[in-house]
XYZ file of C-alpha atoms in Angstrom:
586
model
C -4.194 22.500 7.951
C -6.990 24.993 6.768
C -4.256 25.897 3.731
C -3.361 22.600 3.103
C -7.058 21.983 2.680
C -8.055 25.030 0.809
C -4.479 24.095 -1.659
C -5.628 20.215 -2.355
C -8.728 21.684 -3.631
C -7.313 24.710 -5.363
C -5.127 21.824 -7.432
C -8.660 19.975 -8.314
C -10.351 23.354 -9.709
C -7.793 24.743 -11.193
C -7.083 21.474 -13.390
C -11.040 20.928 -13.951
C -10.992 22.866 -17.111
C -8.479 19.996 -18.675
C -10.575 17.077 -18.026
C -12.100 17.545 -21.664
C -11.794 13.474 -22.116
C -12.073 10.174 -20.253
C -7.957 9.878 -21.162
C -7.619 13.078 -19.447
C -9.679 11.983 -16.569
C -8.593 8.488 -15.657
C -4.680 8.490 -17.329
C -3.767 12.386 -16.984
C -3.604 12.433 -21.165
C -0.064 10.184 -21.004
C 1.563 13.255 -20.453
C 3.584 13.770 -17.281
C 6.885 14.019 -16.911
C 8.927 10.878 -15.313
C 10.192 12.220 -11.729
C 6.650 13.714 -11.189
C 5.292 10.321 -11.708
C 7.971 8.529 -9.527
C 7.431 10.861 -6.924
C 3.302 10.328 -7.092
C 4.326 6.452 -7.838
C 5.665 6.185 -4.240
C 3.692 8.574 -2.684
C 0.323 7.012 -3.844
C 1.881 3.745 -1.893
C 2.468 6.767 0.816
C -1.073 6.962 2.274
C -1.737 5.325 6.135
C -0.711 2.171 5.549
C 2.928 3.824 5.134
C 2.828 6.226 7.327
C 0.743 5.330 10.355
C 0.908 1.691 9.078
C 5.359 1.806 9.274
C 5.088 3.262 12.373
C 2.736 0.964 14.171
C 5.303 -2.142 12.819
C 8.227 -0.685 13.873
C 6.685 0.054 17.559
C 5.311 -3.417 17.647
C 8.148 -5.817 15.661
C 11.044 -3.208 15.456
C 13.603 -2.630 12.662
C 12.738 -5.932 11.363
C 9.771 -4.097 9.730
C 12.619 -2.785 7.469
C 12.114 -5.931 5.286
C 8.948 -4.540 3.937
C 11.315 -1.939 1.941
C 14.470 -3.674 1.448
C 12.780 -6.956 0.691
C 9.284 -6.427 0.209
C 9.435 -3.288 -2.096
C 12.564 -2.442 -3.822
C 13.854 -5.627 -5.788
C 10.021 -5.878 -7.142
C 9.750 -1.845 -8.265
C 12.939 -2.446 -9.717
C 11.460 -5.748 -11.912
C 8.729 -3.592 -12.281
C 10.132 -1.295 -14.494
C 12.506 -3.308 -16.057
C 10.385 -6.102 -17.354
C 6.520 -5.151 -16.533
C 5.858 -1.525 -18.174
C 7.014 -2.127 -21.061
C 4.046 -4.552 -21.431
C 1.399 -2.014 -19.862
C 2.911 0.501 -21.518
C 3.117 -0.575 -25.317
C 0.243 -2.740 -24.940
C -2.237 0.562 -24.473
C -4.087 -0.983 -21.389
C -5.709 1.232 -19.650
C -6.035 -0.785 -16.464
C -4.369 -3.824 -15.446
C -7.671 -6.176 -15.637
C -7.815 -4.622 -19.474
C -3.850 -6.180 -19.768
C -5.571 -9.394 -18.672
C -8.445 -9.441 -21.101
C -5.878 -8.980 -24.024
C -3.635 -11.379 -22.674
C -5.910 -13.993 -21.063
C -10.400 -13.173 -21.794
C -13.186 -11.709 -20.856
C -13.588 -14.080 -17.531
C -10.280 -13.493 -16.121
C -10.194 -9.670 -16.547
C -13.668 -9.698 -14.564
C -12.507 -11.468 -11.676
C -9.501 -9.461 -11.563
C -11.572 -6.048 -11.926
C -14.741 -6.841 -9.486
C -11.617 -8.202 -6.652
C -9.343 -5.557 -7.339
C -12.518 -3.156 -7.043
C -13.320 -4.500 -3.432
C -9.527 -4.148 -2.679
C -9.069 -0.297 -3.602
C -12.281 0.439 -1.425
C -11.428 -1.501 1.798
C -7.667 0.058 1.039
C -9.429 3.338 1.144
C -11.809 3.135 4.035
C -8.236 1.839 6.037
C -6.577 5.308 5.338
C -9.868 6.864 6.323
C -9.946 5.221 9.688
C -6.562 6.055 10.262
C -6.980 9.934 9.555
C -10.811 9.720 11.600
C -8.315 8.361 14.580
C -5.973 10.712 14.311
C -8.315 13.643 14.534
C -10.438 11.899 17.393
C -6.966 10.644 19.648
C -5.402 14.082 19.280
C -8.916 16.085 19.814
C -8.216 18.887 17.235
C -12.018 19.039 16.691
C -12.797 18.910 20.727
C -15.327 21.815 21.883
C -16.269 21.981 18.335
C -18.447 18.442 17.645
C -19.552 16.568 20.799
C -16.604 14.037 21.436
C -18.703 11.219 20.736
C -19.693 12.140 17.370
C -15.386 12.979 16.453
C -14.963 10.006 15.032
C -17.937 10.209 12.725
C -17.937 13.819 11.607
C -13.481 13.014 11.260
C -14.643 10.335 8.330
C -17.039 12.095 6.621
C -14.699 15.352 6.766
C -12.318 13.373 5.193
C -14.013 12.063 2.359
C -15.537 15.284 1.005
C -12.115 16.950 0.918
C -10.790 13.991 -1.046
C -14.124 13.516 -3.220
C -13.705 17.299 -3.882
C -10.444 17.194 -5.833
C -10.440 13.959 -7.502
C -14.568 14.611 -8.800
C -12.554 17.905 -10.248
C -9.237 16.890 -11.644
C -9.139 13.514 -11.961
C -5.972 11.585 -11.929
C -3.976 14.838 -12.420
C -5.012 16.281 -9.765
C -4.610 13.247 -7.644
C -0.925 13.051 -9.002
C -0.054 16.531 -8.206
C -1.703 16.631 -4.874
C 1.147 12.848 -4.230
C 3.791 15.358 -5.763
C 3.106 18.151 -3.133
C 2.339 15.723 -0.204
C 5.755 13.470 -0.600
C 7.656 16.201 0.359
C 5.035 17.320 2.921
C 5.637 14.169 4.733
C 9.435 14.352 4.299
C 9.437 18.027 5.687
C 7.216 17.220 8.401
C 9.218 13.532 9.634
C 12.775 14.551 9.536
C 12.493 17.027 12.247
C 10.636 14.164 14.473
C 13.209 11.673 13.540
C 16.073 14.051 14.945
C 14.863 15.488 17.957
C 13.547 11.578 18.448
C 17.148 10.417 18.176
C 18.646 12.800 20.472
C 16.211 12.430 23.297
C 17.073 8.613 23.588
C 20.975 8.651 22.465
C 20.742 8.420 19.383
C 20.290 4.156 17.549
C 22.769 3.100 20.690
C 19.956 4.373 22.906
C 17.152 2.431 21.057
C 19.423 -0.639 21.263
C 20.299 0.139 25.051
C 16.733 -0.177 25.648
C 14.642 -2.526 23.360
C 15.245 -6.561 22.828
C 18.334 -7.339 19.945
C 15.507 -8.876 18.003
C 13.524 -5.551 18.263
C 17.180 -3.779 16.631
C 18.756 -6.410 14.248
C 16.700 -6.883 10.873
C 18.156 -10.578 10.592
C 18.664 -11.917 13.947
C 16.655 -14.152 14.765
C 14.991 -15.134 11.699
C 16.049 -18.963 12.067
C 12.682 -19.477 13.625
C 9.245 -18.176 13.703
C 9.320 -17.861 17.894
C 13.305 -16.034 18.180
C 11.981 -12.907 16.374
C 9.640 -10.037 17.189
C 7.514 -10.665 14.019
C 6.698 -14.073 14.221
C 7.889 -15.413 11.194
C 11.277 -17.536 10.174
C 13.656 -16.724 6.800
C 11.192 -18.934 4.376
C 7.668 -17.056 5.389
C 9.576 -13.967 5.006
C 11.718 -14.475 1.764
C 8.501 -16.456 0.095
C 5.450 -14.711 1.816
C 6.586 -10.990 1.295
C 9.902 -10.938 -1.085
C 8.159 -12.683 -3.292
C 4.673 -13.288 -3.463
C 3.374 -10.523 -1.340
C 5.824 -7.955 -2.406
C 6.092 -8.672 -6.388
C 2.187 -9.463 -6.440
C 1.412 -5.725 -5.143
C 4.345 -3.871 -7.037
C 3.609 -5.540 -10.092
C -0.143 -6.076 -10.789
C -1.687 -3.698 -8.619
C -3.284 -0.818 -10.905
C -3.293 1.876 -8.306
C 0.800 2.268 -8.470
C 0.840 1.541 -12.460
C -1.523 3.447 -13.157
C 0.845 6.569 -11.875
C 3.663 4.881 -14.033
C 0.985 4.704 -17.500
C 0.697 8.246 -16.860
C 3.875 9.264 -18.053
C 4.997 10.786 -21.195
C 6.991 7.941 -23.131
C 7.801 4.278 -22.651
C 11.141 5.165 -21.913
C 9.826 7.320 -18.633
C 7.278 4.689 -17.958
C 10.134 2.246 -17.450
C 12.259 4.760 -15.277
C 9.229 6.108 -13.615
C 9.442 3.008 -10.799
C 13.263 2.853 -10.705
C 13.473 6.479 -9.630
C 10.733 5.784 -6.797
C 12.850 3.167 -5.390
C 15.638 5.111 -4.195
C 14.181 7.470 -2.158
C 11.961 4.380 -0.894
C 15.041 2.862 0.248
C 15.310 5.171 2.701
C 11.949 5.517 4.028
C 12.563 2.763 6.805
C 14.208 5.866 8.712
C 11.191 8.312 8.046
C 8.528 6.052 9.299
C 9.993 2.894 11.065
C 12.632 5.056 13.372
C 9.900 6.851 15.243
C 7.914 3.871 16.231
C 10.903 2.343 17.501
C 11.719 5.580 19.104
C 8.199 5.509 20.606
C 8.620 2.141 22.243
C 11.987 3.227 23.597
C 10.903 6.349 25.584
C 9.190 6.318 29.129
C 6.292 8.188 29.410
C 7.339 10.499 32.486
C 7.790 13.535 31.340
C 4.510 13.916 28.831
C 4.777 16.842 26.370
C 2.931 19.653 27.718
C 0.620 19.808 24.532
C -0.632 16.399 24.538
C -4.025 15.577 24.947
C -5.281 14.377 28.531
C -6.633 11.354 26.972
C -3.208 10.120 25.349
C -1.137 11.486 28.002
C -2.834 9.431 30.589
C -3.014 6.072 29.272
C 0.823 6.060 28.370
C 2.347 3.389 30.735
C 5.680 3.186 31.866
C 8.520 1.067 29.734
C 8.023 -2.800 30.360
C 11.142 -4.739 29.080
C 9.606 -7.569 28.233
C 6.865 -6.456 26.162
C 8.083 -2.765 25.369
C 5.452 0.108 24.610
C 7.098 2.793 25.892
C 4.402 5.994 25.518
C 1.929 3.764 23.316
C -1.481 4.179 24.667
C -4.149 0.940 25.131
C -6.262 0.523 22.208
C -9.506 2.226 22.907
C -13.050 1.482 21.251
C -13.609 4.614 18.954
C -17.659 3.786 18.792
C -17.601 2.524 23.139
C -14.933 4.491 24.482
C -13.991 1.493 26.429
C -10.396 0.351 26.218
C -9.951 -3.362 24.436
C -8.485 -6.251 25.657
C -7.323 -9.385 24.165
C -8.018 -13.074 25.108
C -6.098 -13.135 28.388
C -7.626 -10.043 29.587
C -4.268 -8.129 28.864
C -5.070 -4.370 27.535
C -4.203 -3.740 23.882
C -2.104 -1.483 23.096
C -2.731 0.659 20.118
C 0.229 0.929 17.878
C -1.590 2.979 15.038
C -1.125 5.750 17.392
C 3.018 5.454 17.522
C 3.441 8.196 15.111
C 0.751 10.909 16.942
C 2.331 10.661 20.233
C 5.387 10.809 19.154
C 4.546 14.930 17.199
C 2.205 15.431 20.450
C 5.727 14.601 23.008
C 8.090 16.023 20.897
C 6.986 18.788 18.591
C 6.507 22.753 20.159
C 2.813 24.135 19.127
C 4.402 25.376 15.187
C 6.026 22.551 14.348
C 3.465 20.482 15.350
C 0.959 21.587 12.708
C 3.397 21.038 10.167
C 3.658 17.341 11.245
C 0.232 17.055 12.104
C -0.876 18.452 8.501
C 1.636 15.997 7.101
C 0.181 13.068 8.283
C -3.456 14.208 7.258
C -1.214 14.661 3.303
C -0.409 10.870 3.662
C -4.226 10.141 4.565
C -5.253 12.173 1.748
C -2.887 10.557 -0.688
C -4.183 7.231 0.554
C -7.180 7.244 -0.059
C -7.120 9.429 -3.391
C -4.794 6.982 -4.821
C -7.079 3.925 -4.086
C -10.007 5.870 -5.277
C -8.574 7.267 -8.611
C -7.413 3.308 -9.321
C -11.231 1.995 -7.893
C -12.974 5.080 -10.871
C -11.017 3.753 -13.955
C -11.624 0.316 -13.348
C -14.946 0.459 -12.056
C -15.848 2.578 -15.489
C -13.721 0.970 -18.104
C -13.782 -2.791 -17.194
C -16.773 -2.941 -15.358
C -19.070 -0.661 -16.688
C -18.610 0.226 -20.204
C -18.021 -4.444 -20.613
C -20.466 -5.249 -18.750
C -23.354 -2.752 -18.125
C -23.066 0.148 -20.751
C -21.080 -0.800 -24.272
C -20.274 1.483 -26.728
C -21.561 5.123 -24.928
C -20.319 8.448 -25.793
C -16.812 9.325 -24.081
C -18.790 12.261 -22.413
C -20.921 9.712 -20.745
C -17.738 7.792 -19.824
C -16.504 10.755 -17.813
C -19.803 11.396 -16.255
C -19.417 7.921 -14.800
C -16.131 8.188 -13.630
C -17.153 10.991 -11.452
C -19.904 9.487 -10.230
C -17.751 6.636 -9.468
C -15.908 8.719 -7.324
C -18.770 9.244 -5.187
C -19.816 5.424 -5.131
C -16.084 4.402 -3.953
C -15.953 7.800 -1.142
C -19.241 6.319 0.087
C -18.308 2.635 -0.237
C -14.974 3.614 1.678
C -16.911 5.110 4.697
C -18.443 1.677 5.273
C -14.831 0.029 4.727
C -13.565 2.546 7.688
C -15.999 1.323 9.883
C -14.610 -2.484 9.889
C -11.241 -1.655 10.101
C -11.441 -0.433 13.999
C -10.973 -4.029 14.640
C -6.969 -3.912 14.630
C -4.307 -2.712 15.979
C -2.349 -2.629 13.196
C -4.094 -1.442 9.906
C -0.332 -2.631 8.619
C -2.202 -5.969 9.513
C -5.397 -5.323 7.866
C -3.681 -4.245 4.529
C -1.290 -7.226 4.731
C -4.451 -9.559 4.962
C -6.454 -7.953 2.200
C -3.130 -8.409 -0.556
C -2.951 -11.684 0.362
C -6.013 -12.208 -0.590
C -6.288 -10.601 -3.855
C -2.444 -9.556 -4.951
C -1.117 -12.839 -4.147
C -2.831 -15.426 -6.223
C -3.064 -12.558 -9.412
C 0.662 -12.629 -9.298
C 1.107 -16.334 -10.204
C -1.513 -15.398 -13.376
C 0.589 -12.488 -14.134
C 4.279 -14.416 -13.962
C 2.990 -17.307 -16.099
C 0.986 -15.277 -18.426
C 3.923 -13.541 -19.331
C 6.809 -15.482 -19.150
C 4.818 -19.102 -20.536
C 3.060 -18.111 -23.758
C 1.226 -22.056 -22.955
C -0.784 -20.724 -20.138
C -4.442 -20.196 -21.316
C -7.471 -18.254 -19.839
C -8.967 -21.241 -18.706
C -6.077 -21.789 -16.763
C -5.683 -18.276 -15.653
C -9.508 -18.297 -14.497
C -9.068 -21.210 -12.693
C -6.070 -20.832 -10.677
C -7.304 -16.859 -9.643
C -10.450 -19.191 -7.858
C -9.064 -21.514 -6.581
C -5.998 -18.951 -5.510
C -8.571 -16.960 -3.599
C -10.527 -19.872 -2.267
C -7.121 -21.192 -0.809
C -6.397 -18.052 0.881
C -9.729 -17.722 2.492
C -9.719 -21.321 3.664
C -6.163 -20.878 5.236
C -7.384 -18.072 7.217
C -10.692 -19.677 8.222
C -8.199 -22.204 9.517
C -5.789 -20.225 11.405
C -5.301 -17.282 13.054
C -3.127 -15.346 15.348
C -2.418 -16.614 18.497
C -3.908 -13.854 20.755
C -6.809 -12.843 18.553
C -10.094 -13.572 18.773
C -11.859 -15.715 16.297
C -13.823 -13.635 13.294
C -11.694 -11.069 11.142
C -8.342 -12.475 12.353
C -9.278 -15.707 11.497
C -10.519 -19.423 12.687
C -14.309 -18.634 11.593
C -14.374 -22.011 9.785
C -12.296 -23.886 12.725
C -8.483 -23.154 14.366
C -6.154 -25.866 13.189
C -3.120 -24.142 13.774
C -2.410 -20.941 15.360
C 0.682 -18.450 14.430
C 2.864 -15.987 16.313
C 1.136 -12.888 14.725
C -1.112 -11.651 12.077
C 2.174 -10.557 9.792
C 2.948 -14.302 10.021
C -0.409 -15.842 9.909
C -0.609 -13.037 6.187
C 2.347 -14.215 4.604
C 1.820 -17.819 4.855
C -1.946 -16.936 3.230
C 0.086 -15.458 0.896
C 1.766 -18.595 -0.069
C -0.434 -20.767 0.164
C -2.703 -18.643 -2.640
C 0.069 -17.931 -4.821
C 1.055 -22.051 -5.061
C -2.205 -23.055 -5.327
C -2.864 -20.786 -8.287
C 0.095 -21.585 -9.704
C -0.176 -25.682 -9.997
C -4.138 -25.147 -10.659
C -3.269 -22.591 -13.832
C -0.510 -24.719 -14.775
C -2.679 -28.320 -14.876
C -5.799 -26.925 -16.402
C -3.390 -24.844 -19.177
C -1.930 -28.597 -20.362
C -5.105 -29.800 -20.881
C -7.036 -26.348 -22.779
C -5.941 -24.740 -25.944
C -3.118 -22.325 -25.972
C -4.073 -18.543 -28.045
C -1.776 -18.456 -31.129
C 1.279 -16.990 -30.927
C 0.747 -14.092 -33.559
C -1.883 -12.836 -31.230
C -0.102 -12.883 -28.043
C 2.690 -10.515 -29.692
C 3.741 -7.115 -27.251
C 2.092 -9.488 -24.404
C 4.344 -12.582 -23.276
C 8.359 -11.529 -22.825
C 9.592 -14.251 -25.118
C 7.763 -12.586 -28.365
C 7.714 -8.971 -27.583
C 10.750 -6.600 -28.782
C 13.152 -5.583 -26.440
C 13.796 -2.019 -25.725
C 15.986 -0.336 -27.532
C 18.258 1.691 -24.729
C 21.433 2.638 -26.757
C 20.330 6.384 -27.867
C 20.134 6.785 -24.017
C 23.283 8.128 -21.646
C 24.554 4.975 -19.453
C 23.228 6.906 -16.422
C 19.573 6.909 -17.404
C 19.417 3.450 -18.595
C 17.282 1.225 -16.552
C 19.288 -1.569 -16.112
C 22.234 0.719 -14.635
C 19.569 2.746 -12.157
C 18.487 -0.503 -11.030
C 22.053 -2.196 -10.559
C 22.872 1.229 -8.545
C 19.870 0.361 -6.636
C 20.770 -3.178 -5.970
C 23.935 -2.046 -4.722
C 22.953 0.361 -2.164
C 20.307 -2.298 -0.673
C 22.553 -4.742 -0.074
C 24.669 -2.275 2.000
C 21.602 -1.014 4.290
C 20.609 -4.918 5.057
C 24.400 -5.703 5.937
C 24.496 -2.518 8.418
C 21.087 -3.487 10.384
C 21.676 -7.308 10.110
């Protein structure tokens, strides 16, 4: 860990010396090469929410969490890079709320930026939870900080080592650190996965063992209440194929911002396209061991786990399996949590850590250990790097400081690294309220992804929508999303950050539910709002709305490519291979 550490920020000095100009700083100069970018463009999208995130959902739904990679990810990078980056691209944005001021105005990129802002920092503090967790549950800093502080000192540890390299190389730095932690994660999972497997038979074991709904990605899905994830075909095909999964792939600037980095339009385009295959098969990196979790008994406790986790693993239950998932314990009390029926809670985040503490010898183990601490890292550097360039360029050089020096630019940037480390601390703090930070995340992009990705599909497929109409639908988008969840909430949660604070009306199966139908309900609402007010407000004329709506922007040329490296054949490829995988697990 102490290299890994002592590498990261090796990365951001050594680069420091390049970060002459804001471009350098916040877009890596446009210069990096495509697979370096596809690589950072899935492993920025790699952080806790993956990792610890994957593995909670598959320990708590099962292989039905697949669908947020074979249905939630991959048809959307692929439209991504096919249709979307050639507009970022060519259009010279340097942040997506800059794409909407030259598409839409002024009013519509602010709402986007101060939104997307609050996003990238709550995104943050959730990877920084995770990692302060992680440190406290497995007590790698016990007998050095008194174990009540752990949790504390774990954040703030965090967040210097991340502020380090990103206040020194920017966005390159950030990009290279992705690069080296993808295949950290991959060289540090694939052992786990195998000796996982062959300690429970193999996927006939896991099936021996868990509920058919728990090891069938389609079963079930006729209704909400016959599957683990409490949701039926329409909240899952609308909520996160569409709307949840094509609002974060395709307007959210902290994975196109890895994509703008690249060398040429022509990479740009390929950069998500070559993400998405090795994202296909992520499901078996990250979802396998939480399912592997839930499908082991605890007897038997590896010798090097820690007292604490060791002890609270319970024996299998086959109604309700958690195999060697511990209760969810206060990190501030130290008392363990308990829902509405006075039932313990059971901590999924934790999946993934007892599964390296029961199965991996002392070596191994720091490998594994150090690679989940990569996929915090990434996390929250990603989210940070996104919150810098659109905190400086369309926040504070439109609205507080026009027309500075580009020095004074990238003095800002830095410092608003430090604003969004600090601003992420407090963001950590409120997350210790789930069990799922998969749940958390879900929440927050239905919130803000959701309702920007009607503005985004009109704006550039109806050259008739205007910015009044855009500004109005992104309000009353968000409004409807907050009033659905002040509405609802999860069956077994409490009332506050898992809804009902205005009044329950309606309660769902589970947060992943209760999310994607927020996510729907923002997304329509924005859409018939932007629509109506557009009819009635002057369109932009067309000659300025060139290189920004699909119908009057120049296709890209593709025949001085080979066949193999053309988009459309990657993506068809793609295609191909994903139905096969969702056929197999059906």
């Amino acid at each position: 860990m102490l290299v890994y550490f002592v590498f990261v920020l090796g990365i951001g000095f050594a680069l420091k010396r390049y970060m002459r100009t804001s471009t350098d700083f916040f877009l890596a100069g446009r210069s990096i090469p495509a697979w370096v970018c596809g690589l950072a463009f899935i492993s920025a999208n790699l952080g806790a929410q993956e990792v610890i995130g994957m593995g909670a959902s598959g320990a708590k739904y099962g292989i039905i969490t697949s669908h947020f990679y074979w249905i939630g990810a991959i048809p959307a990078m692929l439209f991504v890079g096919l249709f979307m980056m050639p507009f970022y691209y060519g259009s010279k944005a340097r942040s997506v709320p800059e794409y909407l001021r030259m598409r839409y105005d002024e009013k519509t990129r602010a709402i986007n930026a101060f939104s997307f802002a609050i996003m990238t920092v709550f995104s943050s503090g959730i990877s920084m939870y995770a990692m302060a967790l992680l440190i406290q549950s497995l007590g790698l800093l016990h007998g050095i900080v008194p174990d009540h502080w752990v949790f504390h000192v774990s954040i703030v540890l965090s967040a210097v080592i991340v502020l380090g390299y990103i206040f020194l190389g920017g966005l390159t730095s950030a990009i290279y650190n992705e690069v080296l932690q993808f295949f950290l994660i991959v060289a540090g999972f694939l052992p786990l996965v195998w000796i996982g497997l062959r300690n429970v038979g193999g996927w006939q074991g896991i099936q021996h063992r868990l509920p058919a709904t728990m090891t069938h990605s389609w079963r079930g899905m006729t209704h909400a209440s016959t599957n683990s994830l409490g949701v039926e075909v329409v909240g899952l095909v609308m909520g996160l194929g569409f709307v949840l999964s094509f609002g974060y792939w395709c307007t959210d600037f902290l994975v196109i911002q890895r994509a703008m980095a690249a060398e040429s339009e022509e990479s740009a385009r390929r950069v998500p396209i070559i993400a998405s295959i090795p994202k296909m098969f992520f499901p078996f990196l990250v979802i396998l061991p939480g399912l592997i979790a839930v499908s082991v008994t605890s007897h038997g406790a590896a010798a090097n786990a820690s007292p604490s986790l060791s002890q609270q693993a319970m024996p299998l239950d086959d109604a309700h399996p958690h195999g060697i998932i511990p209760p969810k314990i206060d990190p501030i009390t130290g008392k363990a949590t308990l829902d509405t029926n006075g039932n313990p809670v059971y901590n999924y985040d934790l999946a993934i850590p007892v599964m390296l503490l029961k199965f991996f010898p002392t070596g191994i183990l720091g490998l594994g250990l150090t690679a989940l601490l990569a996929s915090f890292m990434s996390g929250m550097a990603g989210n940070v790097t996104a919150f810098n360039t659109v905190w400086t360029y369309d926040i504070y050089q439109s609205y507080i400081r026009k027309g500075a020096s580009d020095e004074h630019y990238l003095w800002m940037g830095r410092m608003a690294t430090v604003g969004g480390i600090l601003l992420s601390i407090v963001a950590a703090y409120a997350a210790t309220s789930f069990n799922n930070i998969m749940d958390a995340l879900q929440l927050i992009f239905s919130m803000v992804n959701a309702p920007l990705f009607a503005t985004f599909l009109l704006g550039m497929f109806w050259r008739r929508t205007t910015g009044h109409g855009a500004f109005a639908g992104l309000l009353s988008g968000t409004g409807a999303a907050l009033i659905h969840h002040g509405l609802t909430r999860p069956a077994d949660a409490a009332v506050g950050l898992h809804g009902g604070w205005i009044h329950t009306i309606h309660f769902y199966p589970s947060d992943m539910a209760q999310n994607f139908w927020t996510a729907i309900f923002a997304f329509s609402v924005n859409l018939i709002v932007t629509i109506a007010v557009s009819l009635f407000t002057n369109p932009r004329p067309e000659h300025e709305l060139v290189g920004l709506v699909y119908s009057l922007t120049p296709k890209p040329v593709e025949k001085h490519m080979v066949w193999y490296e053309r988009p459309i054949v990657l993506s068809i490829s793609v295609i191909a291979v994903l139905v096969f995988l969702n056929l197999i697990f059906a």
